[in-house]
mmCIF file of C-alpha atoms in Angstrom:
data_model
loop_
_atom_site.group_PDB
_atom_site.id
_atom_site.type_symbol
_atom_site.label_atom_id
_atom_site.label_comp_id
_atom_site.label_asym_id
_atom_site.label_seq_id
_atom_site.Cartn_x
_atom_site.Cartn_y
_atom_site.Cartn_z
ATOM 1 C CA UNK A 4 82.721 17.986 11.764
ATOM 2 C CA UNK A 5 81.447 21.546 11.764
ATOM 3 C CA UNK A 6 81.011 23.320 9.039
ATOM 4 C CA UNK A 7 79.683 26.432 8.846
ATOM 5 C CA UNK A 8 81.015 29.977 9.832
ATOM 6 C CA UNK A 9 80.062 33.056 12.548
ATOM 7 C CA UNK A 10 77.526 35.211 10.734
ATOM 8 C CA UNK A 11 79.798 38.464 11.584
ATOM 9 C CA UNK A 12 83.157 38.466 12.404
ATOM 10 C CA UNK A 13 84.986 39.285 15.766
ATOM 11 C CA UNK A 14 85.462 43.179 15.529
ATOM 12 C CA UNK A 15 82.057 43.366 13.649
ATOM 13 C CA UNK A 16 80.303 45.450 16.462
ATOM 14 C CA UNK A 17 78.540 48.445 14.196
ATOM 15 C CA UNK A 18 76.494 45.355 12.739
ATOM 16 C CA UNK A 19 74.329 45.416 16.248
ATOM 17 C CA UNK A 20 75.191 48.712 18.053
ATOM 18 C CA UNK A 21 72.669 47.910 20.677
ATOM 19 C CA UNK A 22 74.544 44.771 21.974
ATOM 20 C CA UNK A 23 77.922 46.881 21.192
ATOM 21 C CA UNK A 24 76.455 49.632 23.738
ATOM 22 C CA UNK A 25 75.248 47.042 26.285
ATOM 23 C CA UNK A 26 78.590 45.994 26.642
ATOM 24 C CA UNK A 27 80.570 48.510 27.080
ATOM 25 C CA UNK A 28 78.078 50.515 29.381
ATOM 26 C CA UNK A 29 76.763 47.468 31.026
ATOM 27 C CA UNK A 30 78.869 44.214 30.582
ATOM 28 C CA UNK A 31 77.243 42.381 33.700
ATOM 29 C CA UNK A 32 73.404 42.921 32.054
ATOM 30 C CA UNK A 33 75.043 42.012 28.495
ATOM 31 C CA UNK A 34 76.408 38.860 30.151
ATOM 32 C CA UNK A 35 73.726 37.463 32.111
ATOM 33 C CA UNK A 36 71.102 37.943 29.143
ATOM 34 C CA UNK A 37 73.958 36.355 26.701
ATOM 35 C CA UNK A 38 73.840 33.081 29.656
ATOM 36 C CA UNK A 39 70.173 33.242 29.579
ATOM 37 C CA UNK A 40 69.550 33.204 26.018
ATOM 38 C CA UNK A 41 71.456 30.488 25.880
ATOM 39 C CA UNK A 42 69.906 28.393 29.154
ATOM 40 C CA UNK A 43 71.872 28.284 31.204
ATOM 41 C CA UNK A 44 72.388 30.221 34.908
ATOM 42 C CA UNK A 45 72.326 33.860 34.450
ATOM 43 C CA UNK A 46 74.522 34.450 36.890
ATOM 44 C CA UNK A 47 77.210 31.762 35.754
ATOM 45 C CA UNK A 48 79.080 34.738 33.297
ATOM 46 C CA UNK A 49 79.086 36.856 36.107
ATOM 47 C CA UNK A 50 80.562 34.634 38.895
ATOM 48 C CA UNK A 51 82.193 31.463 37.358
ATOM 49 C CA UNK A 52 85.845 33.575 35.737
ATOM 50 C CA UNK A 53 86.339 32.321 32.262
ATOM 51 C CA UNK A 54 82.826 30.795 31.793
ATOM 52 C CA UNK A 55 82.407 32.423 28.444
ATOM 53 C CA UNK A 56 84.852 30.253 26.712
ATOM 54 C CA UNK A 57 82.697 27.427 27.488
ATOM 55 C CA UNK A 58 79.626 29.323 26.414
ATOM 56 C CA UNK A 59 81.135 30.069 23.339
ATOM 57 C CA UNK A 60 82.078 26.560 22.679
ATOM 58 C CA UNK A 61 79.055 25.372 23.433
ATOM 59 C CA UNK A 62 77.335 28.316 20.930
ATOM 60 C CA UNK A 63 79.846 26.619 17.979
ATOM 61 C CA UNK A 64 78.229 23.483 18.624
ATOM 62 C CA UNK A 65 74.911 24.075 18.843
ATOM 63 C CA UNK A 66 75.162 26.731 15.508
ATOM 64 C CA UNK A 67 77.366 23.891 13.580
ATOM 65 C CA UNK A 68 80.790 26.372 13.219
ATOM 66 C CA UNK A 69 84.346 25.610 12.911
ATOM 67 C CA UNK A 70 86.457 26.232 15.487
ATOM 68 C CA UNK A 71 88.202 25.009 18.470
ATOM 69 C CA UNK A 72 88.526 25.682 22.136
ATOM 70 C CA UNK A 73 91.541 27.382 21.849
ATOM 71 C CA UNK A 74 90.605 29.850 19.150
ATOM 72 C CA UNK A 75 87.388 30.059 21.517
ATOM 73 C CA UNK A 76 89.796 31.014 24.722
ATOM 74 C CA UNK A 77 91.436 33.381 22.244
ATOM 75 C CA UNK A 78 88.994 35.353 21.350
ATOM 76 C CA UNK A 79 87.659 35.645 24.603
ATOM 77 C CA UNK A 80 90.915 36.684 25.783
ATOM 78 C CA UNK A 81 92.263 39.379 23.281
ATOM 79 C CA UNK A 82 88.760 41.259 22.851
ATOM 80 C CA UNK A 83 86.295 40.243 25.884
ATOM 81 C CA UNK A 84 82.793 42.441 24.533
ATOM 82 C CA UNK A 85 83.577 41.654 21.300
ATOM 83 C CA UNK A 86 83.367 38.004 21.995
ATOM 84 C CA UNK A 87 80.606 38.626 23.972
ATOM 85 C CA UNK A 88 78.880 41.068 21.024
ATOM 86 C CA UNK A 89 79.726 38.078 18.548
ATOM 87 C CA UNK A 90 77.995 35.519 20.475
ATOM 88 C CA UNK A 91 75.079 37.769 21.096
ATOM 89 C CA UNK A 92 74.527 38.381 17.007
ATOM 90 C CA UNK A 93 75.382 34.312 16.333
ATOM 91 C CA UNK A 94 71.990 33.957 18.469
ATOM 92 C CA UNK A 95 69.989 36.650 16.872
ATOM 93 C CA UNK A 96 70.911 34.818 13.737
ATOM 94 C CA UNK A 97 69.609 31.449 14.749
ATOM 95 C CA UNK A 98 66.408 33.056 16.404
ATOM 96 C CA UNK A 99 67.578 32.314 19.667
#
């Protein structure tokens, strides 16, 4: 069972304001660099609809946190860039 946390919370944008700018002025670069970082397709954000929740489940997995799918499709559904922000700091974190 996981057991660690996300190194910044949800709404914690000003922590990164270059990944918070990305994705508000350019949310198709922001996603396709998030896919990337994380190998797999860069275009898969951008075409496949909902593919972040996926991503982000597989981002818990790999960094060990608590969570579940549904607070995973959540998040991606109430605040979109800041999921996308989050998951972009998670891999700074782990050196990804």
């Amino acid at each position: 069972m996981a057991t660690g946390k996300w190194s910044s919370g949800l709404c914690a944008c000003c922590k990164d304001c270059g990944s918070g700018c990305c994705a508000c002025w350019c949310m198709p670069c922001m996603l396709c660099k998030l896919a990337t970082r994380m190998n797999e397709c860069f275009l898969l954000p951008c075409l496949v609809p909902c593919a972040l929740v996926p991503m982000r489940t597989k981002l818990r997995a790999v960094g060990d946190i608590k969570g579940s799918i549904c607070q995973d499709f959540m998040a991606v559904s109430c605040c979109y860039p800041c999921a996308v922000c989050q998951m972009s700091r998670e891999l700074d974190q782990m050196g990804v």
